[in-house]
Coordinates of C-alpha atoms in Angstrom, one line a residue:
Chain X
X1 CA 45.3 -18.2 -24.0
X2 CA 44.4 -14.8 -25.9
X3 CA 42.4 -17.2 -28.6
X4 CA 40.0 -18.0 -26.5
X5 CA 39.6 -15.1 -24.7
X6 CA 38.9 -13.9 -27.1
X7 CA 35.9 -16.3 -28.9
X8 CA 35.4 -16.5 -25.9
X9 CA 33.9 -12.1 -25.4
X10 CA 33.3 -12.1 -29.1
X11 CA 30.2 -14.8 -28.6
X12 CA 29.7 -13.1 -25.6
X13 CA 28.7 -9.7 -27.2
X14 CA 27.0 -11.3 -30.2
X15 CA 24.8 -12.8 -28.1
X16 CA 24.1 -10.5 -26.2
X17 CA 24.2 -8.1 -29.5
X18 CA 21.2 -10.4 -31.0
X19 CA 19.2 -9.7 -27.1
X20 CA 16.0 -9.4 -28.4
X21 CA 12.6 -8.6 -26.2
X22 CA 8.9 -8.6 -27.0
X23 CA 7.0 -6.4 -25.9
X24 CA 3.6 -7.9 -25.6
X25 CA 0.2 -6.6 -25.0
X26 CA -3.6 -7.4 -24.8
X27 CA -5.5 -6.9 -28.3
X28 CA -8.1 -4.5 -26.1
X29 CA -5.3 -2.7 -26.4
X30 CA -5.9 0.0 -29.6
X31 CA -1.7 1.0 -29.7
X32 CA 0.1 -1.0 -32.5
X33 CA 3.6 0.2 -31.5
X34 CA 4.6 2.1 -27.9
X35 CA 7.3 3.5 -27.5
X36 CA 10.3 3.3 -25.5
X37 CA 9.1 7.3 -23.5
X38 CA 6.5 5.4 -23.3
X39 CA 7.2 1.3 -22.3
X40 CA 9.0 4.1 -19.4
X41 CA 6.3 6.2 -18.1
X42 CA 4.5 3.0 -18.3
X43 CA 7.3 1.2 -15.6
X44 CA 7.5 3.4 -13.6
X45 CA 3.7 3.9 -13.1
X46 CA 4.0 7.5 -14.2
X47 CA 1.4 6.9 -15.7
X48 CA -1.5 4.3 -15.6
X49 CA -3.2 4.8 -18.9
X50 CA -3.7 3.7 -22.7
X51 CA -3.8 6.7 -25.1
X52 CA -7.2 5.3 -25.7
X53 CA -8.0 6.3 -23.3
X54 CA -7.7 2.2 -21.6
X55 CA -5.9 1.4 -17.8
X56 CA -3.1 -0.3 -18.0
X57 CA -2.0 -3.4 -16.1
X58 CA 1.6 -3.4 -15.0
X59 CA 2.8 -7.0 -15.6
X60 CA 6.9 -7.7 -15.0
X61 CA 9.5 -10.4 -14.3
X62 CA 10.0 -11.4 -10.8
X63 CA 13.4 -12.3 -10.9
X64 CA 16.8 -11.8 -13.1
X65 CA 15.9 -12.7 -16.1
X66 CA 18.3 -11.8 -19.4
X67 CA 14.9 -10.6 -20.5
X68 CA 14.7 -7.9 -18.1
X69 CA 17.9 -6.3 -18.1
X70 CA 17.5 -6.2 -22.0
X71 CA 14.3 -4.5 -21.7
X72 CA 15.5 -1.8 -18.9
X73 CA 18.1 -0.9 -20.8
X74 CA 15.9 -0.1 -23.6
X75 CA 13.7 2.2 -22.1
X76 CA 17.5 3.7 -19.5
X77 CA 16.5 3.5 -17.4
X78 CA 18.2 1.0 -14.6
X79 CA 17.1 -1.7 -12.6
X80 CA 17.8 -0.3 -9.0
X81 CA 15.8 2.7 -9.6
X82 CA 13.2 0.9 -11.1
X83 CA 12.3 -0.4 -8.4
X84 CA 13.2 2.7 -6.0
X85 CA 10.8 4.7 -7.7
X86 CA 8.2 2.4 -7.8
X87 CA 8.4 1.4 -3.8
X88 CA 8.4 5.7 -2.9
X89 CA 4.9 5.9 -5.3
X90 CA 3.8 2.7 -3.4
X91 CA 3.5 3.6 -0.2
X92 CA 2.7 7.6 -1.0
X93 CA -0.4 5.9 -1.9
X94 CA 0.2 6.5 -6.0
X95 CA -0.2 3.9 -7.6
X96 CA -0.8 0.0 -7.6
X97 CA 2.8 -2.1 -7.5
X98 CA 2.8 -4.4 -10.6
X99 CA 1.6 -8.0 -11.1
X100 CA 4.6 -10.5 -11.2
X101 CA 5.7 -13.7 -13.1
X102 CA 7.9 -16.4 -12.8
X103 CA 8.2 -16.7 -16.5
X104 CA 7.4 -15.8 -20.3
X105 CA 4.8 -18.1 -20.5
X106 CA 3.3 -16.9 -17.3
X107 CA 3.7 -13.2 -19.0
X108 CA 2.2 -14.7 -21.9
X109 CA -1.1 -16.0 -19.5
X110 CA -1.1 -12.8 -17.6
X111 CA -1.9 -10.8 -21.3
X112 CA -3.6 -13.0 -22.7
X113 CA -6.3 -12.7 -20.0
X114 CA -6.0 -8.9 -18.7
X115 CA -7.9 -6.6 -20.9
X116 CA -5.2 -3.8 -21.0
X117 CA -1.7 -5.0 -20.4
X118 CA 1.5 -5.1 -21.4
X119 CA 4.1 -7.5 -20.7
X120 CA 7.3 -8.5 -22.7
X121 CA 9.5 -11.7 -23.0
X122 CA 12.5 -12.7 -25.1
X123 CA 11.7 -13.2 -28.1
X124 CA 13.0 -17.0 -28.1
X125 CA 9.4 -16.8 -25.7
X126 CA 7.0 -15.9 -28.1
X127 CA 3.7 -18.6 -29.1
X128 CA 1.4 -18.1 -31.6
X129 CA -1.5 -19.6 -30.4
X130 CA -2.0 -18.2 -27.5
X131 CA -5.1 -15.0 -27.4
X132 CA -5.6 -12.0 -27.6
X133 CA -1.7 -10.0 -27.6
X134 CA -0.2 -8.9 -30.2
X135 CA 3.2 -7.1 -29.5
X136 CA 3.5 -3.5 -29.8
X137 CA 7.7 -4.0 -29.3
X138 CA 10.9 -5.1 -31.2
X139 CA 13.3 -3.9 -28.6
X140 CA 17.9 -5.0 -28.9
X141 CA 20.4 -3.3 -27.2
Chain H
X1 CA -15.7 26.5 5.2
X2 CA -19.3 25.1 6.8
X3 CA -20.4 24.3 2.4
X4 CA -16.7 22.5 1.4
X5 CA -16.5 20.4 4.6
X6 CA -20.5 19.4 3.4
X7 CA -18.7 18.6 -0.1
X8 CA -16.1 16.8 1.4
X9 CA -18.0 14.8 2.8
X10 CA -20.4 14.0 0.5
X11 CA -18.2 13.6 -2.5
X12 CA -15.8 11.5 0.6
X13 CA -20.0 8.9 1.3
X14 CA -20.5 9.2 -3.3
X15 CA -17.4 7.6 -4.3
X16 CA -17.5 5.1 -1.6
X17 CA -21.6 3.9 -2.0
X18 CA -20.3 5.3 -5.6
X19 CA -17.8 2.5 -6.5
X20 CA -18.0 -0.1 -3.9
X21 CA -19.0 -3.1 -5.8
X22 CA -16.2 -2.2 -9.0
X23 CA -13.3 -2.9 -6.0
X24 CA -10.8 -5.1 -7.2
X25 CA -7.4 -4.7 -5.0
X26 CA -6.6 -3.2 -1.4
X27 CA -3.3 -3.6 -0.2
X28 CA -2.7 -3.1 3.2
X29 CA 1.4 -2.8 3.9
X30 CA 3.4 -1.4 6.3
X31 CA 6.2 0.0 8.0
X32 CA 8.3 0.4 11.0
X33 CA 11.7 1.6 13.2
X34 CA 13.2 0.1 15.0
X35 CA 16.4 1.8 17.3
X36 CA 18.5 2.4 20.0
X37 CA 20.0 5.2 21.3
X38 CA 23.4 6.9 22.7
X39 CA 22.7 10.5 23.2
X40 CA 25.4 12.5 25.2
X41 CA 23.9 15.7 26.0
X42 CA 25.5 19.0 27.6
X43 CA 24.3 22.2 28.6
X44 CA 25.1 25.8 29.3
X45 CA 24.4 29.2 30.4
X46 CA 26.7 32.0 30.2
X47 CA 24.1 34.1 33.1
X48 CA 24.2 33.6 36.8
X49 CA 21.0 34.4 38.9
X50 CA 18.8 33.4 36.7
X51 CA 15.0 32.1 36.5
X52 CA 15.0 29.1 34.0
X53 CA 11.7 28.0 33.8
X54 CA 10.2 26.1 30.9
X55 CA 11.7 21.8 30.0
X56 CA 14.3 22.5 32.7
X57 CA 11.9 24.1 35.5
X58 CA 14.1 25.0 38.5
X59 CA 17.5 27.5 39.3
X60 CA 20.3 28.0 38.7
X61 CA 22.6 30.1 40.9
X62 CA 25.9 29.4 39.4
X63 CA 27.8 31.8 36.6
X64 CA 28.4 29.8 33.7
X65 CA 26.7 26.5 34.6
X66 CA 27.0 23.6 33.0
X67 CA 24.9 19.8 32.4
X68 CA 26.1 16.6 31.2
X69 CA 24.0 13.9 30.7
X70 CA 24.1 10.7 29.1
X71 CA 21.7 9.0 28.0
X72 CA 20.7 4.9 26.3
X73 CA 17.8 3.7 25.4
X74 CA 15.4 1.6 23.0
X75 CA 12.7 2.6 21.4
X76 CA 10.2 1.5 18.8
X77 CA 10.6 4.7 16.7
X78 CA 7.9 4.2 14.8
X79 CA 5.2 2.0 13.4
X80 CA 2.7 2.8 10.3
X81 CA 0.4 0.9 8.9
X82 CA -1.3 1.1 5.4
X83 CA -4.8 0.8 3.9
X84 CA -4.8 1.7 -0.1
X85 CA -7.9 0.6 -1.7
X86 CA -8.3 1.0 -4.8
X87 CA -11.5 1.9 -7.3
X88 CA -11.7 0.3 -10.7
X89 CA -8.7 2.8 -11.8
X90 CA -9.4 6.1 -11.4
X91 CA -10.6 6.8 -7.5
X92 CA -8.6 5.4 -4.7
X93 CA -8.8 6.2 -0.9
X94 CA -5.4 6.2 1.6
X95 CA -4.5 5.5 5.1
X96 CA -1.9 6.6 7.2
X97 CA -1.8 5.1 10.9
X98 CA 1.1 6.1 12.8
X99 CA 2.0 4.7 16.0
X100 CA 5.3 6.6 18.0
X101 CA 8.6 6.0 20.3
X102 CA 6.6 2.4 22.4
X103 CA 3.4 3.6 21.4
X104 CA 1.9 2.0 25.0
X105 CA -1.9 3.9 25.8
X106 CA -1.8 2.1 29.1
X107 CA 0.8 3.8 30.3
X108 CA 0.8 7.1 28.1
X109 CA 3.3 6.5 26.6
X110 CA 4.2 7.4 23.3
X111 CA 1.2 8.8 20.3
X112 CA -0.6 7.4 18.5
X113 CA -2.5 9.6 15.0
X114 CA -3.9 9.1 11.2
X115 CA -1.5 11.0 9.5
X116 CA -2.9 10.8 6.2
X117 CA -6.7 9.2 5.0
X118 CA -7.5 10.4 1.1
X119 CA -8.9 10.0 -1.9
X120 CA -7.5 10.5 -4.9
X121 CA -9.9 11.1 -8.4
X122 CA -7.7 11.3 -11.7
X123 CA -9.9 13.0 -14.3
X124 CA -5.8 12.4 -15.8
X125 CA -2.3 11.9 -15.0
X126 CA -2.5 15.7 -16.0
X127 CA -5.0 17.5 -13.8
X128 CA -6.1 15.1 -10.0
X129 CA -7.9 15.8 -7.3
X130 CA -6.9 14.5 -2.9
X131 CA -9.7 15.3 -0.4
X132 CA -9.4 14.3 3.3
X133 CA -6.6 14.2 4.9
X134 CA -3.1 14.7 3.9
X135 CA 1.2 15.6 3.7
X136 CA 1.2 18.3 0.8
X137 CA 3.1 19.1 -1.8
X138 CA 5.6 21.2 -0.3
X139 CA 9.6 21.0 -1.0
X140 CA 10.8 17.5 -1.1
X141 CA 10.8 15.3 1.8
X142 CA 7.0 16.9 3.4
X143 CA 5.0 14.3 1.0
X144 CA 7.5 11.3 2.5
X145 CA 8.1 12.3 5.8
X146 CA 7.0 9.8 8.2
X147 CA 8.0 6.8 5.4
X148 CA 11.0 5.4 7.2
X149 CA 11.3 2.8 5.2
X150 CA 12.3 5.2 2.0
X151 CA 14.7 7.4 3.6
X152 CA 19.0 6.1 5.0
X153 CA 18.5 7.8 7.8
X154 CA 17.7 7.1 10.8
X155 CA 17.0 10.5 12.4
X156 CA 15.5 13.1 10.0
X157 CA 16.1 16.5 9.2
X158 CA 16.0 18.4 12.0
X159 CA 12.7 20.1 11.7
X160 CA 10.4 17.2 10.0
X161 CA 11.7 14.4 13.0
X162 CA 9.6 13.9 15.7
X163 CA 12.2 13.4 18.4
X164 CA 11.9 17.0 18.1
X165 CA 8.6 17.4 17.7
X166 CA 8.8 18.6 21.7
X167 CA 11.1 21.2 21.2
X168 CA 10.8 21.9 16.8
X169 CA 7.8 23.7 15.0
X170 CA 8.3 21.7 12.2
X171 CA 4.6 24.3 11.2
X172 CA 7.2 27.4 11.8
X173 CA 8.9 26.4 8.3
X174 CA 6.1 23.3 6.9
X175 CA 2.8 22.9 6.8
X176 CA 2.2 19.3 7.5
X177 CA -0.8 19.0 6.9
X178 CA -3.7 19.8 4.1
X179 CA -7.5 19.1 3.5
X180 CA -7.9 19.4 -0.5
X181 CA -5.1 19.0 -3.0
X182 CA -5.8 19.2 -6.8
X183 CA -2.2 17.8 -8.9
X184 CA -1.3 16.8 -11.5
X185 CA 2.1 15.7 -13.9
X186 CA 2.6 17.7 -16.8
X187 CA 5.0 15.6 -19.4
X188 CA 6.7 17.3 -21.6
X189 CA 9.4 15.6 -23.6
X190 CA 12.1 13.6 -21.3
X191 CA 10.8 15.5 -18.1
X192 CA 7.1 15.4 -16.3
X193 CA 6.7 19.2 -14.8
X194 CA 5.0 18.6 -11.3
X195 CA 2.3 21.3 -10.1
X196 CA -0.5 21.0 -7.0
X197 CA -2.2 24.2 -5.0
X198 CA -4.1 22.9 -1.9
X199 CA -5.5 24.6 1.2
X200 CA -6.0 23.0 4.6
X201 CA -5.9 24.4 8.3
X202 CA -3.5 26.6 9.5
X203 CA -1.9 25.3 12.6
X204 CA -2.3 22.1 14.6
X205 CA -2.6 24.0 17.5
X206 CA -5.5 26.1 16.5
X207 CA -7.8 22.2 16.8
X208 CA -9.5 22.6 19.8
X209 CA -8.7 19.7 22.0
X210 CA -10.9 16.8 24.3
X211 CA -9.2 19.4 27.4
X212 CA -9.3 23.2 25.8
X213 CA -11.0 25.2 28.4
X214 CA -13.7 26.4 26.7
X215 CA -14.7 24.9 22.4
X216 CA -17.4 27.6 22.1
X217 CA -19.6 24.8 20.7
X218 CA -17.6 23.8 18.5
X219 CA -16.4 19.7 18.1
X220 CA -12.9 18.3 19.1
X221 CA -10.3 18.0 16.3
X222 CA -12.0 21.6 14.6
X223 CA -9.8 24.2 14.1
X224 CA -12.2 27.1 14.2
X225 CA -11.2 29.2 12.9
X226 CA -12.8 31.4 9.2
X227 CA -11.8 30.7 5.3
X228 CA -9.4 33.8 6.1
X229 CA -7.6 32.0 8.5
X230 CA -6.8 29.1 6.7
X231 CA -3.6 27.6 4.6
X232 CA -3.5 27.9 1.6
X233 CA 0.1 26.6 -0.9
X234 CA 1.0 25.3 -3.7
X235 CA 4.3 23.5 -5.6
X236 CA 5.5 23.0 -8.7
X237 CA 8.1 21.2 -10.2
X238 CA 9.4 19.8 -12.3
X239 CA 11.5 16.1 -12.4
X240 CA 13.0 13.8 -15.3
X241 CA 10.6 10.7 -16.5
X242 CA 13.9 8.4 -14.7
X243 CA 13.4 10.5 -11.8
X244 CA 17.1 11.0 -11.3
X245 CA 16.2 15.2 -11.0
X246 CA 13.8 16.8 -9.2
X247 CA 13.7 20.4 -8.6
X248 CA 11.2 22.4 -7.5
X249 CA 9.9 25.9 -6.2
X250 CA 7.0 25.5 -2.7
X251 CA 5.5 28.9 -0.9
X252 CA 2.1 28.9 1.6
X253 CA 0.0 31.6 3.2
X254 CA -1.8 30.3 6.6
X255 CA -1.1 32.3 9.9
X256 CA 1.1 31.6 13.2
X257 CA -0.6 30.4 15.7
X258 CA -0.2 33.8 18.7
X259 CA -1.0 31.5 21.4
X260 CA 1.9 28.9 20.8
X261 CA 4.0 31.7 20.6
X262 CA 2.5 32.8 23.6
X263 CA 3.5 29.6 25.0
X264 CA 6.3 29.6 25.3
X265 CA 7.3 32.9 26.2
X266 CA 5.0 32.4 29.7
X267 CA 7.2 29.2 29.9
X268 CA 10.9 30.1 28.9
X269 CA 11.4 33.5 29.4
X270 CA 9.1 35.6 31.5
X271 CA 8.0 32.7 33.2
X272 CA 6.6 34.1 36.0
X273 CA 5.2 37.3 34.6
X274 CA 1.3 37.2 33.5
X275 CA 1.7 37.8 29.6
X276 CA -1.3 39.6 27.6
X277 CA -2.6 37.8 24.2
X278 CA -0.6 37.7 21.4
X279 CA -2.5 39.0 18.1
X280 CA -2.0 35.4 15.1
X281 CA -0.2 35.9 12.7
X282 CA -0.1 36.0 8.5
X283 CA 2.6 34.3 8.1
X284 CA 4.8 32.9 4.6
X285 CA 6.6 30.2 3.3
X286 CA 9.4 29.8 0.9
X287 CA 11.1 27.0 -0.5
X288 CA 13.5 25.3 -2.8
X289 CA 14.6 21.8 -3.2
X290 CA 16.5 20.2 -5.6
X291 CA 17.5 15.9 -5.8
X292 CA 19.6 14.1 -8.7
X293 CA 21.2 11.0 -8.6
X294 CA 24.4 10.2 -10.8
X295 CA 26.2 6.8 -10.5
X296 CA 25.8 6.4 -7.0
X297 CA 25.7 9.5 -6.1
X298 CA 23.3 11.6 -4.7
X299 CA 22.1 14.6 -3.8
X300 CA 19.0 15.7 -2.1
X301 CA 18.7 19.3 -1.0
X302 CA 15.6 21.8 0.9
X303 CA 15.2 25.1 2.0
X304 CA 12.7 26.6 4.0
X305 CA 11.9 30.9 4.8
X306 CA 9.1 32.1 6.4
X307 CA 8.6 34.8 7.4
X308 CA 6.0 36.8 9.7
X309 CA 3.5 40.1 9.9
X310 CA 5.4 41.5 13.3
X311 CA 4.6 41.1 17.0
X312 CA 3.4 43.0 19.8
X313 CA 4.7 41.6 22.7
X314 CA 3.9 43.4 25.8
X315 CA 4.6 41.9 29.4
X316 CA 1.6 43.7 32.1
X317 CA 4.4 45.4 34.0
X318 CA 6.9 45.7 31.2
X319 CA 6.9 46.6 27.7
X320 CA 9.4 44.4 26.6
X321 CA 9.3 42.6 23.6
X322 CA 8.3 44.3 20.1
X323 CA 9.8 43.4 16.6
X324 CA 9.2 44.0 13.4
X325 CA 11.2 40.7 11.4
X326 CA 9.9 37.4 13.0
X327 CA 11.6 34.9 10.6
X328 CA 12.6 31.1 10.2
X329 CA 14.9 29.3 8.2
X330 CA 15.3 26.7 7.6
X331 CA 17.9 24.2 5.2
X332 CA 19.2 20.9 4.8
X333 CA 22.0 18.8 2.1
X334 CA 22.2 15.0 2.2
X335 CA 25.3 13.7 -0.2
X336 CA 24.4 9.7 -0.3
X337 CA 26.9 6.8 -2.2
X338 CA 25.4 3.3 -2.7
X339 CA 28.7 1.4 -3.0
X340 CA 27.0 -1.5 -4.0
X341 CA 23.6 -3.0 -4.7
X342 CA 23.7 -3.5 -0.7
X343 CA 25.4 -1.0 1.4
X344 CA 25.1 3.0 0.9
X345 CA 26.8 5.3 3.3
X346 CA 25.8 9.3 3.4
X347 CA 27.1 12.7 5.2
X348 CA 24.8 15.5 5.9
X349 CA 24.2 19.0 7.3
X350 CA 20.8 21.0 8.1
X351 CA 20.3 23.8 9.9
X352 CA 17.5 26.0 11.4
X353 CA 17.5 29.3 12.1
X354 CA 14.9 31.5 13.9
X355 CA 14.3 35.5 14.7
X356 CA 11.0 35.5 16.9
X357 CA 11.3 39.0 19.1
X358 CA 14.0 39.0 20.2
X359 CA 14.3 35.6 20.2
X360 CA 16.7 34.5 18.5
X361 CA 18.0 30.3 17.9
X362 CA 20.8 28.6 16.1
X363 CA 20.1 25.1 15.5
X364 CA 22.4 22.8 13.4
X365 CA 23.8 19.8 12.7
X366 CA 26.6 17.6 11.1
X367 CA 25.3 14.1 10.3
X368 CA 27.2 10.7 9.1
X369 CA 26.2 7.1 8.5
X370 CA 25.5 4.0 5.9
X371 CA 23.1 1.5 5.3
X372 CA 23.0 -2.5 4.4
X373 CA 20.0 -3.9 3.0
X374 CA 19.4 -7.2 3.8
X375 CA 16.9 -8.1 1.7
X376 CA 14.0 -5.5 0.1
X377 CA 12.0 -5.4 2.7
X378 CA 14.8 -5.1 6.0
X379 CA 17.5 -2.5 6.5
X380 CA 19.8 -2.2 9.2
X381 CA 21.3 1.1 9.6
X382 CA 23.5 3.7 12.1
X383 CA 24.1 7.0 11.8
X384 CA 25.9 9.7 13.6
X385 CA 24.9 13.6 14.0
X386 CA 26.4 15.9 16.4
X387 CA 23.6 18.7 17.2
X388 CA 24.4 21.7 18.5
X389 CA 22.0 24.5 18.9
X390 CA 22.8 28.5 20.9
X391 CA 19.9 30.3 22.3
X392 CA 19.3 33.9 22.6
X393 CA 17.3 35.6 24.9
X394 CA 15.4 37.8 26.6
X395 CA 14.9 37.0 30.8
X396 CA 13.7 39.3 33.4
X397 CA 16.3 39.2 36.1
X398 CA 15.4 40.4 39.4
X399 CA 18.5 42.0 40.4
X400 CA 19.8 42.4 44.9
X401 CA 18.1 46.2 45.2
X402 CA 15.0 44.2 43.9
X403 CA 14.5 46.0 40.7
X404 CA 14.0 43.5 37.7
X405 CA 15.1 44.4 34.2
X406 CA 15.4 42.7 30.8
X407 CA 18.5 41.3 30.4
X408 CA 19.5 37.8 27.2
X409 CA 20.5 35.3 28.3
X410 CA 22.3 32.8 25.8
X411 CA 21.6 28.6 26.0
X412 CA 24.6 26.8 23.8
X413 CA 23.7 23.4 24.2
X414 CA 26.0 20.2 22.5
X415 CA 24.4 17.1 21.2
X416 CA 26.1 13.4 20.1
X417 CA 24.1 11.4 19.0
X418 CA 24.6 8.0 18.5
X419 CA 21.6 5.7 16.7
X420 CA 21.7 1.6 15.3
X421 CA 18.3 0.0 14.4
X422 CA 16.9 -1.3 11.6
X423 CA 13.7 -0.6 9.2
X424 CA 11.3 -2.7 7.9
X425 CA 8.6 -2.8 5.3
X426 CA 6.1 -5.6 5.6

């Protein structure tokens, strides 16, 4: 029994360690890389402009996908805190809420169609045939 | 002042027409809080043979008189409707309407008001201009004081609680509104430096009301005072980018409406005796705030101290009130703990000290409460408040020989309030 638990635990840890998230943006964004600090500012709605001055459209997962927990762990903030910060900004009129998507495919679709958009997806969901998107960060835990 | 008003109106009209064709996002949302309130109310006086005016307005003849009342009521405490319109990415218009305490105009119940109506132009994250009626940056709670859905409690720290607005004048401690604010956030490492500087009218009581006996040709709702008597204020703060730590200091300079104190004095202290008008007083407020959260625990606190220049008050018959020390102090501390994602609990303490002339008031409350987030839009809340107040104030007392002499009267109030309710956002 102990062996089984150890094996299961090892599989779980290794699968988590291999969790990778791609941060994708619309090709209208000039930057080719975005660091975690900037992503934190973007996803807490503390900034709405890229470094080149372009407008940021934030796209987030609606549900509780694995990529979502990996993403927020990488930018070092918990989802509950993000919700609270966004709610405060929404109700004080200082920011608009992010667009939400129900799947990685929808995120890719929205990013490709929206200039300045940013989203994140599981690495296995990347579809290179979709135009107007580029990967600007690879996050893993 | 006329030039500034014209500029603000022109700015709003210009931005409205210039950007309307590019509009892309309109958000309408709101929040409501409905409560059931049980209040046990005890009031006692330590003097005999006194004339108590004001709200109670009755004669009390026996020593150590006390009242004991129990009240229960359902109430729609507050409903807010927000409209937020974004024009491109630099400009947005925000509007906040508020209905209080079972509002019903035909029954003359509660109140309806425009709390905020402003345009914000974002030159950059570091520099923004907000013009229109707005809640200015002061301490921790002022900018979100009426967003009940964002707050854990049902009953806010004393100076922010609208239910107590008849008893406590919040403007003695915090600036209620401003009309022009420059503000921004400057990123430095893992922090933002928040800054704001603003101006507005001094006090709501300066505004000309529809029922003012003489408006001197001013429009209803306008403040006839010149720029010297306006509100000027600022806040500078530091917060982490994760917003789990926030600290700041605030300051304002404005004028206290002397007539508002005259009203209090006439009503509560010397009901029978005519008094001379009191000059408006220059007032400074200084504030500090600290908020932090860590592993489910969160603390929020703020402190406000206001000082007014000397008040010289004269009764036509007695020169009994004069003072060189006029100050108010308020602070609150609230400690919360999230038991899990849905259930939270908290304990808090708040105190107000008022020292005006010979009028001294010390009010404080201890509160504890809990809440359950049924879903992201609906939260059940329960709160208990043990509130007490001691007021020492002078009265004119007439002895059996018919001589009138000033005496110090002490009133003690004990109030325990239990509130249950829900907060919904839509």
